[in-house]
Amino acid sequence: MTVGVLARRIVLDRSVHRFDRGRVLLGGSPMRLVRLSAAGARLLAGWVDGGPIGADEGSARLLRRLLDSGLVHPVAAPGSRSPDEVTLVVPVKDNPAGLARLLAATTEFAHRVIVDDGSADAVPTATIRHPRPLGPAAARNAGWRRATTEFVAFVDSDVVPRPGWLDSALALFDDPRVAAVAPRVTSPPGTAAPTRVAAYEASHSSLDMGADPAVVRPLSRVGYVPTAALIVRRAALAELGGFDERLRFGEDVDVVWRLTDAGHLVRYHPAAVVTHRPRATLGSWLRQRYDYGTSAAPLSRRHPGRLACARVSAWHALSWGALVVALGPARPDRAARGLRRAARSPVLRGSAVVVPALVATALPARRLRGRGVPTAAALAVGAGGHLAAGLALADAVRRTWWPVLMGTRLGRRLVLLSLLPCLVEALRGRRGPAWFAMRLADQAAYSLGVWAGCLRARTAAPLLPDLRVGTGARPGRAAPSTPLRASASRPRVDRPAQAAS
């Protein structure tokens, strides 16, 4: 194996900080600490500065480890592969105008499979037609199984790729471990959707994973990618048996997680961009969010432990819970009266808030400080983890727990407090009341879908938090309309990585 096959150039992940003359790396998602040898630190510094990446075995091992961990990302070098190696697969149902736009924007493909999934009016250009709708998973399976090329590009009919997206994404497959690459999915400018939906989608689309590249893995900043646009090695799909056709929603999350569980890498590559038209009406948009929520329960059965509504340490939960009680109403209801009576002293109430927060901040800081991270940076990680835990719990209240909390006065106060992060977000982005209302409607619709899915599947797994005895670090990203949630997880400490000296 030569390093040139893996990457010709690399960049550090934006979260990574280097200490101890570059020998200590802290960052990534989930956050981890990696110690390098002096030779490894010199190699990495040269690569990040744009220097050539050698082909010796030591360099190969180091780069492989850094790429797999998500601490560095490859810079795409377009031109290494041809569009003739890719089959375009388009599932379509009742969207002839969108299909026409997509086909006009993808003339580079010599191989196309159009799957008409039971449209009311048959699609004239369809390669495969289902007499009745079988769902997106079945349509995509029918399409990729017809292909004979090494790669398959799944693109939905309401998507329009921007020029250059395919060449840029294909370049990442020079790494043989990469099984799938996802471009960034943004809202198109000047969309015909109603103003409120379009404005909200432009800043908070459930399909847009952001501007930073990432290794896609569960419980990380980019925990999934949508199949609205996704390029996959056909052999990897065949290895899995394709998409799970029993899933009406969430089939994209499931296939990505199964790819990563099988040892493959899935990369999010925002340098490649496609645009996606949002739902045309507010009602259809809310229904989409509700449907996304219903996927949490069946996904939790297939992937146990990955759908907790919040993932925080017990110390964080204790501190934030004590703060809510301390800020509770002057006339508490029966549910909170006992707690307030047990902590009438301001000192006791303050201690109940401050002591767990200090412990949750100090423990990870001490752990990092002993491994080469400066005290100030270690404390910043600990404090950031505590804040992340609070945001994760607030997110769980808004997107999961609010229906049962509204029955008590303390619960209603908790729901009200959970709105503060959304309010701050609206104010910082200079967004108006309409955006704030859309944000709440988004999360409420998703929450109702989660509850409906749990009742249907008879499982409470997506409704329960994952409380751990460890300490918190920083959150993984949570998309507003997916089964993934923000989490605060403990920094992972790896052994020193060796490189040729």
Coordinates of C-alpha atoms in Angstrom, one line a residue:
M1 CA 0.0 0.0 0.0
T2 CA 1.3 3.5 -0.9
V3 CA 0.2 6.7 0.9
G4 CA -0.5 8.4 -2.4
V5 CA -3.4 6.0 -2.9
L6 CA -5.0 7.3 0.3
A7 CA -4.5 11.1 -0.1
R8 CA -2.3 13.4 -2.1
R9 CA -3.0 16.3 0.3
I10 CA -4.7 16.6 3.7
V11 CA -6.2 19.2 6.0
L12 CA -6.6 19.1 9.8
D13 CA -10.2 18.7 11.0
R14 CA -11.3 22.2 12.2
S15 CA -11.8 20.8 15.8
V16 CA -8.2 19.6 16.2
H17 CA -5.7 21.4 18.5
R18 CA -2.0 20.6 18.6
F19 CA 0.0 20.7 21.8
D20 CA 3.5 19.8 23.0
R21 CA 5.2 20.8 19.7
G22 CA 2.7 18.9 17.7
R23 CA 3.0 15.6 19.5
V24 CA -0.4 15.8 21.1
L25 CA -3.6 16.0 19.0
L26 CA -6.9 16.8 20.6
G27 CA -10.1 16.9 18.6
G28 CA -12.4 15.0 16.3
S29 CA -15.8 13.6 16.9
P30 CA -16.2 11.8 19.2
M31 CA -13.3 13.8 20.8
R32 CA -10.1 11.9 21.2
L33 CA -6.5 12.5 22.2
V34 CA -3.7 11.1 20.1
R35 CA 0.0 11.2 21.0
L36 CA 2.5 11.2 18.1
S37 CA 6.1 10.4 18.1
A38 CA 8.5 13.3 17.4
A39 CA 8.9 11.9 13.8
G40 CA 5.2 11.6 13.4
A41 CA 4.6 15.2 14.5
R42 CA 7.2 16.4 12.0
L43 CA 5.5 14.4 9.2
L44 CA 2.1 15.7 10.0
A45 CA 3.3 19.3 10.2
G46 CA 4.8 19.0 6.7
W47 CA 1.7 17.4 5.3
V48 CA -0.6 20.1 6.8
D49 CA 1.7 22.8 5.3
G50 CA 1.2 21.3 1.9
G51 CA 4.4 19.2 1.7
P52 CA 4.5 16.0 -0.3
I53 CA 3.2 12.8 1.3
G54 CA 5.7 10.0 1.1
A55 CA 5.1 6.4 0.2
D56 CA 7.1 4.7 3.0
E57 CA 5.4 2.3 5.4
G58 CA 5.7 4.5 8.5
S59 CA 4.0 7.4 6.7
A60 CA 1.3 5.1 5.4
R61 CA 0.5 3.8 8.9
L62 CA 0.3 7.3 10.4
L63 CA -1.8 8.7 7.6
R64 CA -4.1 5.7 7.7
R65 CA -4.7 6.2 11.4
L66 CA -5.3 9.9 11.2
L67 CA -7.7 9.5 8.2
D68 CA -9.7 6.8 9.9
S69 CA -10.0 8.8 13.1
G70 CA -11.3 11.9 11.4
L71 CA -8.5 14.1 12.7
V72 CA -7.4 14.9 9.2
H73 CA -9.3 14.8 5.9
P74 CA -8.2 14.2 2.3
V75 CA -8.2 17.1 -0.2
A76 CA -9.9 15.9 -3.3
A77 CA -7.8 15.8 -6.5
P78 CA -10.4 15.6 -9.3
G79 CA -9.6 13.7 -12.5
S80 CA -8.5 10.4 -11.0
R81 CA -11.7 8.6 -12.1
S82 CA -14.2 8.8 -14.9
P83 CA -18.0 9.3 -14.8
D84 CA -18.1 6.2 -17.0
E85 CA -17.3 4.2 -13.8
V86 CA -20.6 5.4 -12.2
T87 CA -24.2 4.6 -12.8
L88 CA -26.8 7.3 -11.9
V89 CA -29.8 5.8 -10.0
V90 CA -32.8 8.0 -9.7
P91 CA -35.9 6.9 -7.7
V92 CA -38.9 9.0 -8.8
K93 CA -42.6 9.2 -7.9
D94 CA -44.9 11.8 -9.4
N95 CA -42.2 14.4 -10.0
P96 CA -41.7 14.8 -13.8
A97 CA -40.5 18.4 -13.6
G98 CA -37.9 17.6 -11.0
L99 CA -36.7 14.6 -12.9
A100 CA -36.3 16.7 -16.0
R101 CA -34.2 19.3 -14.1
L102 CA -32.0 16.5 -12.7
L103 CA -31.4 14.8 -16.0
A104 CA -30.5 18.1 -17.6
A105 CA -27.9 18.7 -14.9
T106 CA -26.3 15.2 -15.1
T107 CA -25.4 14.8 -18.7
E108 CA -21.9 13.5 -17.7
F109 CA -23.4 10.1 -16.9
A110 CA -23.3 7.5 -19.6
H111 CA -25.1 5.0 -17.4
R112 CA -28.5 5.8 -15.9
V113 CA -31.2 3.8 -14.2
I114 CA -34.5 5.7 -13.7
V115 CA -36.9 3.8 -11.3
D116 CA -40.5 4.9 -11.4
D117 CA -41.9 3.9 -8.0
G118 CA -45.5 3.7 -8.9
S119 CA -46.2 7.2 -10.3
A120 CA -49.8 8.0 -11.1
D121 CA -48.6 8.9 -14.6
A122 CA -45.9 6.6 -15.9
V123 CA -42.5 8.1 -16.4
P124 CA -41.6 7.8 -20.1
T125 CA -37.9 7.7 -19.5
A126 CA -38.1 5.0 -16.7
T127 CA -35.8 2.1 -16.9
I128 CA -37.8 0.2 -14.3
R129 CA -41.4 0.8 -13.3
H130 CA -43.1 -0.5 -10.2
P131 CA -46.9 -0.8 -10.7
R132 CA -47.5 0.4 -7.2
P133 CA -45.2 2.4 -4.8
L134 CA -42.8 0.1 -2.9
G135 CA -40.9 2.9 -1.1
P136 CA -37.5 4.5 -1.6
A137 CA -35.5 1.6 -0.3
A138 CA -37.0 -0.8 -2.8
A139 CA -36.6 1.7 -5.7
R140 CA -32.9 2.2 -4.9
N141 CA -32.3 -1.5 -4.6
A142 CA -33.9 -2.1 -8.0
G143 CA -31.7 0.6 -9.5
W144 CA -28.3 -0.4 -8.1
R145 CA -28.9 -4.1 -8.9
R146 CA -29.4 -3.2 -12.5
A147 CA -26.0 -1.4 -12.6
T148 CA -22.7 -3.0 -13.7
T149 CA -20.3 -0.2 -12.9
E150 CA -18.0 0.0 -9.9
F151 CA -19.9 2.9 -8.4
V152 CA -23.5 3.9 -8.0
A153 CA -24.7 7.5 -7.5
F154 CA -28.1 7.7 -5.9
V155 CA -29.7 11.1 -6.6
D156 CA -33.3 11.9 -5.8
S157 CA -35.5 13.6 -8.4
D158 CA -35.8 16.8 -6.4
V159 CA -32.0 17.3 -6.4
V160 CA -29.9 19.3 -8.8
P161 CA -26.1 18.7 -8.6
R162 CA -23.8 21.7 -9.1
P163 CA -21.0 21.5 -11.7
G164 CA -18.0 19.5 -10.6
W165 CA -19.6 17.7 -7.8
L166 CA -19.0 14.2 -9.2
D167 CA -15.3 14.6 -10.0
S168 CA -14.7 16.0 -6.6
A169 CA -16.5 13.2 -4.8
L170 CA -15.1 10.4 -6.9
A171 CA -11.5 11.4 -6.0
L172 CA -12.1 10.3 -2.4
F173 CA -12.5 6.7 -3.6
D174 CA -8.8 6.5 -4.2
D175 CA -8.7 5.4 -0.6
P176 CA -9.8 1.7 -0.8
R177 CA -11.5 1.8 2.6
V178 CA -13.9 4.5 1.5
A179 CA -17.2 2.8 0.6
A180 CA -19.5 5.9 0.2
V181 CA -19.1 9.6 -0.2
A182 CA -21.9 12.1 0.4
P183 CA -21.9 15.7 -1.0
R184 CA -23.4 18.6 0.8
V185 CA -27.1 19.1 0.3
T186 CA -28.2 22.7 0.4
S187 CA -31.4 24.6 -0.5
P188 CA -31.5 26.2 -3.9
P189 CA -31.5 30.0 -4.2
G190 CA -34.9 31.5 -5.2
T191 CA -36.9 28.4 -4.3
A192 CA -40.5 28.4 -5.2
A193 CA -41.5 27.1 -1.7
P194 CA -43.4 29.4 0.7
T195 CA -41.1 32.0 2.2
R196 CA -41.2 30.7 5.8
V197 CA -40.4 27.1 4.8
A198 CA -37.7 28.2 2.3
A199 CA -36.1 30.6 4.8
Y200 CA -36.0 28.0 7.5
E201 CA -34.6 25.3 5.2
A202 CA -31.9 27.6 4.0
S203 CA -30.4 27.7 7.5
H204 CA -31.7 24.4 9.1
S205 CA -32.3 21.8 6.5
S206 CA -32.3 18.3 7.8
L207 CA -30.3 17.2 4.8
D208 CA -27.5 19.8 5.2
M209 CA -24.6 18.4 7.3
G210 CA -22.7 21.6 7.3
A211 CA -19.5 23.1 5.8
D212 CA -16.9 20.9 7.4
P213 CA -15.8 17.5 6.1
A214 CA -16.1 14.5 8.3
V215 CA -15.9 10.7 8.7
V216 CA -19.5 9.6 9.1
R217 CA -20.1 7.4 12.1
P218 CA -22.8 6.9 14.7
L219 CA -22.7 9.2 17.8
S220 CA -20.4 11.7 16.1
R221 CA -20.9 15.3 14.7
V222 CA -22.0 13.8 11.4
G223 CA -23.7 10.6 12.5
Y224 CA -25.4 9.9 9.2
V225 CA -25.8 11.3 5.6
P226 CA -29.0 11.3 3.5
T227 CA -29.3 9.3 0.3
A228 CA -30.8 12.3 -1.4
A229 CA -27.4 12.3 -3.0
L230 CA -24.9 9.5 -2.2
I231 CA -22.1 7.7 -4.2
V232 CA -21.5 4.1 -3.1
R233 CA -19.2 1.3 -4.1
R234 CA -21.5 -1.3 -5.7
A235 CA -19.6 -4.2 -4.1
A236 CA -20.1 -2.7 -0.6
L237 CA -23.8 -2.5 -1.2
A238 CA -23.9 -6.1 -2.4
E239 CA -22.0 -7.1 0.7
L240 CA -24.8 -5.6 2.8
G241 CA -27.7 -6.9 0.6
G242 CA -28.6 -3.3 -0.2
F243 CA -31.2 -1.1 1.6
D244 CA -33.6 -2.6 4.2
E245 CA -37.0 -2.5 2.3
R246 CA -38.9 -2.9 5.6
L247 CA -37.9 0.7 6.5
R248 CA -40.2 3.3 5.0
F249 CA -38.1 6.0 6.6
G250 CA -34.6 6.0 8.0
E251 CA -33.3 3.5 5.4
D252 CA -30.5 6.0 4.6
V253 CA -29.3 6.1 8.3
D254 CA -29.5 2.3 8.5
V255 CA -27.4 1.6 5.4
V256 CA -24.7 4.1 6.4
W257 CA -24.5 2.5 9.9
R258 CA -24.3 -1.0 8.4
L259 CA -21.5 0.2 6.1
T260 CA -19.5 1.6 9.1
D261 CA -20.2 -1.5 11.2
A262 CA -18.8 -3.6 8.3
G263 CA -15.5 -1.7 8.6
H264 CA -15.9 0.6 5.7
L265 CA -15.4 4.4 5.7
V266 CA -18.2 6.8 4.8
R267 CA -17.1 10.3 4.1
Y268 CA -19.0 13.6 4.1
H269 CA -17.5 15.8 1.4
P270 CA -19.0 19.3 1.5
A271 CA -16.7 20.5 -1.4
A272 CA -19.2 18.7 -3.6
V273 CA -22.6 20.4 -3.5
V274 CA -26.1 19.5 -4.7
T275 CA -29.3 21.5 -4.1
H276 CA -32.5 20.0 -2.8
R277 CA -36.0 21.6 -3.1
P278 CA -37.9 21.7 0.2
R279 CA -41.5 20.6 0.6
A280 CA -43.9 23.0 -1.2
T281 CA -46.3 23.5 1.7
L282 CA -46.1 24.0 5.4
G283 CA -48.3 20.9 6.0
S284 CA -46.2 18.6 3.8
W285 CA -43.1 19.9 5.4
L286 CA -44.4 19.2 9.0
R287 CA -45.5 15.8 7.8
Q288 CA -42.0 15.1 6.6
R289 CA -40.6 15.9 10.0
Y290 CA -43.2 13.7 11.7
D291 CA -42.3 10.8 9.3
Y292 CA -38.6 11.2 10.1
G293 CA -39.4 10.9 13.8
T294 CA -41.3 7.7 13.3
S295 CA -38.0 6.1 12.1
A296 CA -36.3 6.3 15.5
A297 CA -38.1 3.3 17.0
P298 CA -37.4 0.8 14.2
L299 CA -33.8 2.0 13.9
S300 CA -33.3 1.6 17.6
R301 CA -34.3 -2.1 17.3
R302 CA -31.7 -2.6 14.5
H303 CA -29.0 -0.5 16.2
P304 CA -29.4 -0.8 20.0
G305 CA -27.9 2.0 22.0
R306 CA -27.5 4.5 19.2
L307 CA -30.9 6.3 19.4
A308 CA -30.8 7.6 23.0
C309 CA -32.5 11.0 23.1
A310 CA -29.5 12.4 25.1
R311 CA -26.1 11.0 25.9
V312 CA -24.6 12.8 29.0
S313 CA -22.8 11.9 32.2
A314 CA -24.6 11.5 35.4
W315 CA -22.7 14.5 36.9
H316 CA -23.9 16.7 34.1
A317 CA -27.5 15.6 34.5
L318 CA -27.4 16.1 38.2
S319 CA -26.0 19.6 37.9
W320 CA -28.4 20.8 35.2
G321 CA -31.3 19.1 37.0
A322 CA -30.5 20.9 40.2
L323 CA -30.4 24.2 38.4
V324 CA -33.8 23.6 37.0
V325 CA -35.2 22.8 40.4
A326 CA -33.5 25.9 41.9
L327 CA -35.0 28.1 39.2
G328 CA -38.4 26.4 39.7
P329 CA -41.6 28.3 40.3
A330 CA -42.2 30.1 43.6
R331 CA -45.2 27.9 44.2
P332 CA -44.0 24.4 43.1
D333 CA -46.5 21.7 42.4
R334 CA -46.5 18.4 44.2
A335 CA -43.9 16.8 41.9
A336 CA -41.3 19.4 42.9
R337 CA -42.4 20.3 46.4
G338 CA -40.4 17.5 48.0
L339 CA -37.2 18.5 46.2
R340 CA -37.6 22.2 47.1
R341 CA -38.3 21.4 50.8
A342 CA -35.1 19.3 50.9
A343 CA -33.1 22.2 49.6
R344 CA -34.5 25.4 51.2
S345 CA -31.1 26.6 52.2
P346 CA -29.6 28.8 49.4
V347 CA -26.2 27.3 50.2
L348 CA -27.5 23.8 49.7
R349 CA -29.3 24.7 46.6
G350 CA -26.3 26.4 45.2
S351 CA -24.0 23.5 46.1
A352 CA -26.3 21.1 44.4
V353 CA -25.8 23.0 41.2
V354 CA -22.2 24.0 41.5
V355 CA -20.5 20.9 42.9
P356 CA -21.6 18.5 40.2
A357 CA -20.7 21.1 37.5
L358 CA -17.2 21.5 39.0
V359 CA -16.7 17.7 39.2
A360 CA -17.9 17.2 35.6
T361 CA -15.6 19.9 34.4
A362 CA -12.5 19.0 36.5
L363 CA -12.4 15.3 35.9
P364 CA -11.9 15.4 32.1
A365 CA -9.6 18.4 32.6
R366 CA -7.4 16.4 35.0
R367 CA -7.4 13.4 32.6
L368 CA -6.3 15.6 29.7
R369 CA -3.8 17.6 31.7
G370 CA -1.9 14.5 32.6
R371 CA -1.4 13.7 28.9
G372 CA 0.2 16.9 27.6
V373 CA -2.8 19.2 27.2
P374 CA -2.2 22.7 28.9
T375 CA -4.3 23.4 31.9
A376 CA -6.3 26.2 30.2
A377 CA -7.2 24.1 27.2
A378 CA -8.1 21.1 29.4
L379 CA -10.4 23.2 31.5
A380 CA -12.0 24.7 28.3
V381 CA -12.7 21.1 27.2
G382 CA -14.3 20.3 30.6
A383 CA -16.4 23.5 30.6
G384 CA -17.4 22.9 27.0
G385 CA -18.5 19.4 27.8
H386 CA -20.7 20.7 30.6
L387 CA -22.4 23.3 28.3
A388 CA -22.8 20.6 25.6
A389 CA -24.5 18.4 28.1
G390 CA -27.0 21.2 29.0
L391 CA -27.7 21.8 25.3
A392 CA -28.2 18.1 24.7
L393 CA -30.7 17.8 27.6
A394 CA -32.5 20.9 26.4
D395 CA -32.7 19.3 22.9
A396 CA -34.1 16.2 24.4
V397 CA -36.8 18.2 26.2
R398 CA -37.9 20.0 23.0
R399 CA -37.6 17.0 20.7
T400 CA -38.7 14.1 22.9
W401 CA -40.0 14.7 26.4
W402 CA -42.2 17.8 26.1
P403 CA -45.5 15.9 25.7
V404 CA -45.2 14.3 29.1
L405 CA -43.6 17.3 30.8
M406 CA -46.5 19.7 30.1
G407 CA -48.6 18.0 32.8
T408 CA -46.8 19.6 35.7
R409 CA -45.8 23.1 36.6
L410 CA -42.1 22.2 37.0
G411 CA -42.3 20.3 33.7
R412 CA -43.7 23.3 31.9
R413 CA -40.9 25.5 33.4
L414 CA -38.4 23.0 32.1
V415 CA -39.9 23.1 28.6
L416 CA -39.8 26.9 28.7
L417 CA -36.2 26.9 29.8
S418 CA -35.3 24.5 27.0
L419 CA -36.4 27.1 24.4
L420 CA -33.6 29.4 25.4
P421 CA -31.0 27.9 23.1
C422 CA -33.3 28.3 20.2
L423 CA -34.0 31.9 21.2
V424 CA -30.3 32.6 21.4
E425 CA -29.7 31.0 18.0
A426 CA -32.5 33.2 16.5
L427 CA -31.0 36.3 18.0
R428 CA -27.4 35.6 17.0
G429 CA -28.6 34.8 13.4
R430 CA -30.8 37.9 13.4
R431 CA -33.8 35.8 12.5
G432 CA -37.3 36.9 13.1
P433 CA -40.2 35.4 15.1
A434 CA -41.3 33.4 12.0
W435 CA -38.0 31.5 12.0
F436 CA -38.3 30.8 15.8
A437 CA -41.8 29.5 15.3
M438 CA -40.7 27.2 12.5
R439 CA -37.8 25.9 14.7
L440 CA -40.3 24.9 17.4
A441 CA -42.7 23.4 14.9
D442 CA -39.9 21.4 13.4
Q443 CA -38.9 19.9 16.7
A444 CA -42.5 19.4 17.9
A445 CA -43.5 17.5 14.7
Y446 CA -40.4 15.3 15.0
S447 CA -41.2 14.6 18.6
L448 CA -44.7 13.5 17.9
G449 CA -43.3 11.2 15.2
V450 CA -40.9 9.7 17.8
W451 CA -43.7 9.0 20.2
A452 CA -46.0 7.5 17.5
G453 CA -43.2 5.3 16.3
C454 CA -42.4 4.1 19.8
L455 CA -46.0 3.2 20.5
R456 CA -46.2 1.4 17.2
A457 CA -43.0 -0.6 17.8
R458 CA -43.6 -1.0 21.5
T459 CA -40.2 0.3 22.5
A460 CA -39.2 3.2 24.7
A461 CA -35.5 3.2 23.7
P462 CA -35.6 6.5 21.8
L463 CA -37.3 8.1 24.7
L464 CA -34.6 7.3 27.3
P465 CA -31.3 9.1 27.9
D466 CA -28.0 7.4 28.1
L467 CA -26.6 8.5 31.5
R468 CA -23.0 7.5 32.1
V469 CA -20.8 7.6 35.1
G470 CA -18.0 9.2 33.0
T471 CA -17.5 12.9 32.2
G472 CA -18.5 14.9 29.2
A473 CA -16.6 16.5 26.4
R474 CA -18.2 18.1 23.4
P475 CA -21.3 17.4 21.5
G476 CA -21.8 15.5 18.3
R477 CA -23.9 17.4 15.7
A478 CA -27.6 16.7 15.7
A479 CA -29.7 17.4 12.7
P480 CA -33.2 18.7 13.5
S481 CA -35.2 16.1 11.7
T482 CA -33.2 12.9 12.0
P483 CA -33.1 10.1 14.6
L484 CA -29.7 11.4 15.8
R485 CA -29.3 13.6 18.8
A486 CA -26.5 15.7 20.2
S487 CA -24.3 14.0 22.7
A488 CA -21.7 14.8 25.2
S489 CA -19.2 12.0 25.3
R490 CA -15.9 11.4 27.1
P491 CA -12.7 12.2 25.3
R492 CA -11.0 9.1 24.0
V493 CA -7.3 8.7 24.6
D494 CA -5.4 6.7 22.1
R495 CA -1.9 5.2 22.3
P496 CA 1.0 7.0 20.7
A497 CA 1.1 6.7 16.9
Q498 CA 4.4 5.6 15.6
A499 CA 6.0 6.8 12.3
A500 CA 9.3 6.1 10.6
S501 CA 12.1 8.1 12.2

